[in-house]
mmCIF file of C-alpha atoms in Angstrom:
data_model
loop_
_atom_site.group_PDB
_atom_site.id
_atom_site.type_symbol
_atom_site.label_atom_id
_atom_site.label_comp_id
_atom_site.label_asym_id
_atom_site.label_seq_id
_atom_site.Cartn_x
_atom_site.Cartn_y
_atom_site.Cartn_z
ATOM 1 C CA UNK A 207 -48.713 174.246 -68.477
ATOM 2 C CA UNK A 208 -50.166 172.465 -71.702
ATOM 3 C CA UNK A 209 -47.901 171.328 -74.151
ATOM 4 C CA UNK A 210 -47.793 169.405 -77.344
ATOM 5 C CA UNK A 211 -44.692 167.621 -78.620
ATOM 6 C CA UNK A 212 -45.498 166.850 -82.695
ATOM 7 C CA UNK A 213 -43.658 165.228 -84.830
ATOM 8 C CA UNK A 214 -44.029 163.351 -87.931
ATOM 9 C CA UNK A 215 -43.403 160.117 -87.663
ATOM 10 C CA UNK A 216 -42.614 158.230 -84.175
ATOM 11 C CA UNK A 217 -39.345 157.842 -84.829
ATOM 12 C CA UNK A 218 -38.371 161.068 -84.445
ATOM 13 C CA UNK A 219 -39.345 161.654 -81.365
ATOM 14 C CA UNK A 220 -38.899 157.925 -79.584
ATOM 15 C CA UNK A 221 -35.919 158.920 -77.484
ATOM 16 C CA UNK A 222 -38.321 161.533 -75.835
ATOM 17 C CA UNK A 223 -40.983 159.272 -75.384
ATOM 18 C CA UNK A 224 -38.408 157.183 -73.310
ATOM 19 C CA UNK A 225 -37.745 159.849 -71.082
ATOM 20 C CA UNK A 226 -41.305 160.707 -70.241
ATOM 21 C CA UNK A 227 -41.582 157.374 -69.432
ATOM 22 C CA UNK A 228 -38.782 157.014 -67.069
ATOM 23 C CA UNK A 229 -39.490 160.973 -65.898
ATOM 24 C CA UNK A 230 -43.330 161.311 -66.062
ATOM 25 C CA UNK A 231 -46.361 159.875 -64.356
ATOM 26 C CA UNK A 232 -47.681 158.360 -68.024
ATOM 27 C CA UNK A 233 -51.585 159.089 -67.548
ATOM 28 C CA UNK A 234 -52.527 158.147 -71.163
ATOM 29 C CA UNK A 235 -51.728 156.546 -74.089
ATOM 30 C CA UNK A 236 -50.665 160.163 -75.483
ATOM 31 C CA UNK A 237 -50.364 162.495 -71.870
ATOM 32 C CA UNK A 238 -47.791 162.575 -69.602
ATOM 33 C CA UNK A 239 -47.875 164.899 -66.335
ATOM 34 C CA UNK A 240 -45.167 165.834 -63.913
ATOM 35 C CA UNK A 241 -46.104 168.672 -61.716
ATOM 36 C CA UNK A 242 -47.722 171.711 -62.906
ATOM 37 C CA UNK A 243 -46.547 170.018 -67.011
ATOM 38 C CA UNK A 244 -48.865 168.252 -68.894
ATOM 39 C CA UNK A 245 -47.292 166.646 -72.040
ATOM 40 C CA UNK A 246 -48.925 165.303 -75.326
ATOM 41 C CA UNK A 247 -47.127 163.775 -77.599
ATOM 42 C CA UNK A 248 -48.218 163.652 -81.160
ATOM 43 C CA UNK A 249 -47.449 162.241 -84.402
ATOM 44 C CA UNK A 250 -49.192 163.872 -87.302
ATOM 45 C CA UNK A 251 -47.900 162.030 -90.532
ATOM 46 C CA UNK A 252 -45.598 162.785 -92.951
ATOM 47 C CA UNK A 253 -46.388 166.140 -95.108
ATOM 48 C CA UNK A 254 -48.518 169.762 -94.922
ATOM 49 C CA UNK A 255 -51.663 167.681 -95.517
ATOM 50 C CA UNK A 256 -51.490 165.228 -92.729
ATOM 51 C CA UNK A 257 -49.894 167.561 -90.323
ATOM 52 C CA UNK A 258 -52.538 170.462 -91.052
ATOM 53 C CA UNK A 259 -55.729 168.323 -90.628
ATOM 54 C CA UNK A 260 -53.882 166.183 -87.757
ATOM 55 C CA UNK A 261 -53.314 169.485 -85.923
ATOM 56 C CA UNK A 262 -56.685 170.610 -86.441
ATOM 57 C CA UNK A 263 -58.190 167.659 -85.253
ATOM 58 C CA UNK A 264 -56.054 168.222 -82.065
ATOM 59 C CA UNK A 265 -56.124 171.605 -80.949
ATOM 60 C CA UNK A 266 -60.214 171.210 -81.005
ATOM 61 C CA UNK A 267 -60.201 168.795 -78.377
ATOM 62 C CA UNK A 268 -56.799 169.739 -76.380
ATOM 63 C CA UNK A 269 -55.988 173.189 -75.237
ATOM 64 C CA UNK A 270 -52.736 173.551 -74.793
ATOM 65 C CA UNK A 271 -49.835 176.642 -74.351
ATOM 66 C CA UNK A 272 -47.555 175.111 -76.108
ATOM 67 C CA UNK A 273 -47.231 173.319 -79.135
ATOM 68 C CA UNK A 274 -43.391 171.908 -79.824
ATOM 69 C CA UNK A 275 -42.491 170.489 -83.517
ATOM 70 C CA UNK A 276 -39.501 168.475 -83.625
ATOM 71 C CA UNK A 277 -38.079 166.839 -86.427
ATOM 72 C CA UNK A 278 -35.146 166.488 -89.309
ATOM 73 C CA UNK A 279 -34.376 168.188 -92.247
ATOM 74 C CA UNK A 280 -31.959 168.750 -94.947
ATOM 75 C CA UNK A 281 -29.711 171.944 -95.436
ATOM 76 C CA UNK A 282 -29.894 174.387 -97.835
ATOM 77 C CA UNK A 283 -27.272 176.438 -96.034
ATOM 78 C CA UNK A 284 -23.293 174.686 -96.302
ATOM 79 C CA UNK A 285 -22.337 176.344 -93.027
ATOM 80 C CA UNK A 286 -25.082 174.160 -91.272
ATOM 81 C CA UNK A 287 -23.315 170.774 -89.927
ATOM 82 C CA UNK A 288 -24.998 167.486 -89.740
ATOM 83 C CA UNK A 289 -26.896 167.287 -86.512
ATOM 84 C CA UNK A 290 -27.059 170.683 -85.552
ATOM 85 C CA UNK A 291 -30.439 171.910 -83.997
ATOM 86 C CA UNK A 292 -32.018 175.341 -84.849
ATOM 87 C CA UNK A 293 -35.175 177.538 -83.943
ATOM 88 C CA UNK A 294 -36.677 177.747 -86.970
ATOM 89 C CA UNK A 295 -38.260 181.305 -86.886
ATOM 90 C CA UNK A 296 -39.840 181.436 -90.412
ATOM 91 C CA UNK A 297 -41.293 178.996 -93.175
ATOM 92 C CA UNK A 298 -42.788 179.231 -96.898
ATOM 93 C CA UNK A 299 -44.383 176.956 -98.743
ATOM 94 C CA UNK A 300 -41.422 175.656 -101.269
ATOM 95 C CA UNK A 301 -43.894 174.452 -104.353
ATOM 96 C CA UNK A 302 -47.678 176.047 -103.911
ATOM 97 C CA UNK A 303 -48.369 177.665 -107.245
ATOM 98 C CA UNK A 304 -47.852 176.975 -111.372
ATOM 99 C CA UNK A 305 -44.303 175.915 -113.156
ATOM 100 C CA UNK A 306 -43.538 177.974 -115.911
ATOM 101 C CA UNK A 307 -42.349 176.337 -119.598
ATOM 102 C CA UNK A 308 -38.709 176.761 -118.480
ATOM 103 C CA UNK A 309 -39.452 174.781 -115.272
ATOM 104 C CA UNK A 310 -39.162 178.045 -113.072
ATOM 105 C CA UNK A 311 -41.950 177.925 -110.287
ATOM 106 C CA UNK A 312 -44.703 181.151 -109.857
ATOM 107 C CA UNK A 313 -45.475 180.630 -106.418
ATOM 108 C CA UNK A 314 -49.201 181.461 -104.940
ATOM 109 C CA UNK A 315 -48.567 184.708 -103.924
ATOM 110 C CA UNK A 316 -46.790 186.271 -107.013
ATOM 111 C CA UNK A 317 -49.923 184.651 -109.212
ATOM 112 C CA UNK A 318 -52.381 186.848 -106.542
ATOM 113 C CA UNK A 319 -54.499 183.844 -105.346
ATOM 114 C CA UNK A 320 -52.723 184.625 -101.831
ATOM 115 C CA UNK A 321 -51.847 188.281 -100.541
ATOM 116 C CA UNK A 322 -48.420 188.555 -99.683
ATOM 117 C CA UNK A 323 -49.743 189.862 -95.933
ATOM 118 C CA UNK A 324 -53.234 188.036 -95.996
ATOM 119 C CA UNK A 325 -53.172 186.685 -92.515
ATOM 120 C CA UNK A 326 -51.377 184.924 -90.882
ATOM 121 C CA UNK A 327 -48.917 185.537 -93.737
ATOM 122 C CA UNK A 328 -46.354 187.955 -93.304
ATOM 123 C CA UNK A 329 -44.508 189.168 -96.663
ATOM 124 C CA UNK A 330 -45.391 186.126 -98.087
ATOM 125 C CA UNK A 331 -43.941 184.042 -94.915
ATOM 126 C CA UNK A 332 -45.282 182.560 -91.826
ATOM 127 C CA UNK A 333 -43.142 183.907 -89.005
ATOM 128 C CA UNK A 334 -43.002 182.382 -85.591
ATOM 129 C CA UNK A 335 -43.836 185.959 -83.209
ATOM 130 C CA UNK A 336 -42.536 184.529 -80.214
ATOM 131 C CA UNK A 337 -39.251 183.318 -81.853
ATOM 132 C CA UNK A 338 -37.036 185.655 -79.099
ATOM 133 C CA UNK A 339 -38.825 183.346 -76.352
ATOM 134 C CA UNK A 340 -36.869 180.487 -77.418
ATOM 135 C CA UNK A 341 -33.414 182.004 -78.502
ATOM 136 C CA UNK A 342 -31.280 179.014 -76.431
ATOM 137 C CA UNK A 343 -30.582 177.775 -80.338
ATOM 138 C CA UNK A 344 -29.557 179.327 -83.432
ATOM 139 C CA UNK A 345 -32.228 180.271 -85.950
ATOM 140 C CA UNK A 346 -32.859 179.614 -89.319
ATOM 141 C CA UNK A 347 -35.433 179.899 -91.869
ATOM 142 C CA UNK A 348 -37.478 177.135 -93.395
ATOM 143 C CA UNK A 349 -39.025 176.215 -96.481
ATOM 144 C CA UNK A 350 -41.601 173.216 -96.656
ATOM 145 C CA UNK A 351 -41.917 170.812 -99.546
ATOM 146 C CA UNK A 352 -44.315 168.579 -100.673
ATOM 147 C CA UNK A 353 -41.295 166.551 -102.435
ATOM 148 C CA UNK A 354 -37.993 166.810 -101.172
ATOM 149 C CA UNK A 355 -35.340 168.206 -103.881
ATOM 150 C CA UNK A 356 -32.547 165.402 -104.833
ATOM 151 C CA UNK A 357 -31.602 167.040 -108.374
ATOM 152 C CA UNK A 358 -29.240 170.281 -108.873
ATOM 153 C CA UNK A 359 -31.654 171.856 -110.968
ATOM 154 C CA UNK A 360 -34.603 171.998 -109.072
ATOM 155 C CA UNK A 361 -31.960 172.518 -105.918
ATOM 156 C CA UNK A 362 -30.655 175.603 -107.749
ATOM 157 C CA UNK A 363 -33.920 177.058 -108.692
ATOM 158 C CA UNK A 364 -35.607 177.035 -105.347
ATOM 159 C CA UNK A 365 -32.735 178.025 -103.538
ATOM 160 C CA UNK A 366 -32.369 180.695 -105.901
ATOM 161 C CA UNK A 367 -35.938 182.182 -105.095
ATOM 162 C CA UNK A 368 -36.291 181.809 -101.122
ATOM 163 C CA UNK A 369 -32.609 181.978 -99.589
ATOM 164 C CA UNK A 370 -34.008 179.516 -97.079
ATOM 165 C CA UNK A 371 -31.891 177.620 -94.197
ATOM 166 C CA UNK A 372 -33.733 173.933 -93.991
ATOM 167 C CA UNK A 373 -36.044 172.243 -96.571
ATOM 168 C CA UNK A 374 -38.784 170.150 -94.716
ATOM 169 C CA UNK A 375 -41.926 168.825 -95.313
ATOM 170 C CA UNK A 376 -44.452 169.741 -92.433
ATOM 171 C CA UNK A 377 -42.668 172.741 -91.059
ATOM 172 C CA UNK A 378 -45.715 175.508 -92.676
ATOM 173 C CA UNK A 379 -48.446 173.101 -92.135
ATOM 174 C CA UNK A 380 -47.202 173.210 -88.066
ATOM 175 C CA UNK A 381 -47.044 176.966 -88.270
ATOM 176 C CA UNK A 382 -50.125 178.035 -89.849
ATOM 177 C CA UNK A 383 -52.235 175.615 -87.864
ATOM 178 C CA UNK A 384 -50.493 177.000 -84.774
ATOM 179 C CA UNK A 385 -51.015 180.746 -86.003
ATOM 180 C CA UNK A 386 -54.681 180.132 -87.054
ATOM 181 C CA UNK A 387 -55.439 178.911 -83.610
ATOM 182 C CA UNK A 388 -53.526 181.280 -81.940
ATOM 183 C CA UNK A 389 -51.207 178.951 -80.335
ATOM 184 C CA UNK A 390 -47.988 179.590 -79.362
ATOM 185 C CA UNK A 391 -45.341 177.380 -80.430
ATOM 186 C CA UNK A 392 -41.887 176.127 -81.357
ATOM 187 C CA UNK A 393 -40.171 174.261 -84.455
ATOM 188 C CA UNK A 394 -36.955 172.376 -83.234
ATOM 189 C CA UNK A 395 -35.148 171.280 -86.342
ATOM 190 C CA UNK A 396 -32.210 169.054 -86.842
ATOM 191 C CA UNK A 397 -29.821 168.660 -89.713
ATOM 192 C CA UNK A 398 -29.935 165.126 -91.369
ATOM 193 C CA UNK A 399 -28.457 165.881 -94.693
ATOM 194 C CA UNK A 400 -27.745 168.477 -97.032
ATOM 195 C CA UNK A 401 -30.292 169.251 -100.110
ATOM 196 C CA UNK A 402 -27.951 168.100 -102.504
ATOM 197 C CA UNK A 403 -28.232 165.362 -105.419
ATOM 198 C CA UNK A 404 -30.404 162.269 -103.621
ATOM 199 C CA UNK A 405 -27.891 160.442 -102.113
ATOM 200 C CA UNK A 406 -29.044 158.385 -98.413
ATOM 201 C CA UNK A 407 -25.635 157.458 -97.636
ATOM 202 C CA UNK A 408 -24.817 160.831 -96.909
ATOM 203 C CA UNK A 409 -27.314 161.317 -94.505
ATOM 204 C CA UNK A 410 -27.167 160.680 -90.857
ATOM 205 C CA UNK A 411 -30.603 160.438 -89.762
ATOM 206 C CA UNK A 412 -29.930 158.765 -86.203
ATOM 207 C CA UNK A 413 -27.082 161.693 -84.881
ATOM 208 C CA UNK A 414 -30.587 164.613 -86.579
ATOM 209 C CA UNK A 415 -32.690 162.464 -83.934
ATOM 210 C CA UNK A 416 -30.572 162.091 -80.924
ATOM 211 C CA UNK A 417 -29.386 166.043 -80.735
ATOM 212 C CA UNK A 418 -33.604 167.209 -81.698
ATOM 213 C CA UNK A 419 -34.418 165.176 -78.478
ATOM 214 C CA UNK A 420 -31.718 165.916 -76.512
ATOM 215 C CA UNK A 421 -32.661 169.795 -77.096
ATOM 216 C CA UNK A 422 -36.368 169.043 -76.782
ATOM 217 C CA UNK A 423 -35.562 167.530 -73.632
ATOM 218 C CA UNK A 424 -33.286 170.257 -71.587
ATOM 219 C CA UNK A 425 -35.975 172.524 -72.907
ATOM 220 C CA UNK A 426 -38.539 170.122 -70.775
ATOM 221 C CA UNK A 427 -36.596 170.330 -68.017
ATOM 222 C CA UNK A 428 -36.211 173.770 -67.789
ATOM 223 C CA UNK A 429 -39.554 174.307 -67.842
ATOM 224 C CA UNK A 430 -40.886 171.694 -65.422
#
């Protein structure tokens, strides 16, 4: 079995790196094997842009069955707790279309340039089919940014129009590369912060990376 580990930025998934090393016959700079598992980790860059064309890039010259985002983001939903990990089973783009004079958004789909189920969109969403396959977490739904939101207007409004879970900034650009290629896959998410008014000291970045690799990593071992 193939598999792809992406992330963003290294960071995020260094404590997983450290147990392939210690757990995994390292045959690469970027592909780790350990029986009938072959691993490749993966850092894309931060955004849809970089994670899109780094994934595309990818997937031509690696064929794999599994492709594995992991990464942080910040809570829309209260209930969520800081460092929690979810499945997230859906995502929209949180900022693809036209602003209006009174600063509300007309996203792509509502000004017809996308059809709501023009594949592989579904309603207007991307939805992960083989979300059931991976129910050892909670789910949630996602919504992808190109900015993250820091003031309570623009926190109001786009809560308001998607009732989405976790606000990140590569989580579409994973799933509609992975849907385009036909690829089935998995976005492990954890909670850094909330989406509140930009404030870092309320975030707690390091316990978001710890419990995302600890998950990605009894995951591993359940499948190897």
């Amino acid at each position: 079995m193939k598999i792809a580990v992406v992330s963003a930025t290294t960071f995020e998934q260094l404590p997983f790196i450290t147990y392939l090393d210690q757990h995994f016959l390292k045959k690469s700079f970027f592909q780790y094997q350990k029986g009938n598992i072959d691993i490749f980790p993966f850092v894309t860059g931060i955004g849809l842009t970089f994670t899109a064309y780094g994934l595309a890039k990818f997937f031509n010259t690696n064929k794999v069955d599994l492709a594995i985002q992991i990464g942080v983001g910040g809570a829309y939903n209260k209930a969520f707790n800081l460092g929690e990990v979810y499945n997230v089973s859906s995502e929209q783009f949180g900022d693809l279309g036209a602003e209006e004079k009174n600063g509300n958004l007309i996203d792509a789909f509502e000004l017809g340039l996308i059809q709501n189920n023009q594949a592989p969109f579904s309603h207007g969403k991307l939805l992960n089919p083989d979300v059931d396959d991976f129910n050892f977490l909670p789910s949630a739904k996602g919504l992808t940014v190109h900015k993250v939101n820091g003031s309570l207007e623009s926190i109001q409004k786009i809560t308001n129009k998607y009732q989405a879970d976790i606000e990140s900034m590569e989580g579409a650009g994973f799933f509609y590369s992975c849907l385009m290629e036909d690829i089935k896959f998995l976005q492990l998410r954890a909670i850094s912060n909330y989406v509140e008014e930009r404030n870092k000291d309320n975030w707690n970045l390091e316990l978001a990376i710890e419990q995302v690799n600890k998950a990605l990593i009894e995951l591993v071992d359940t499948l190897s």
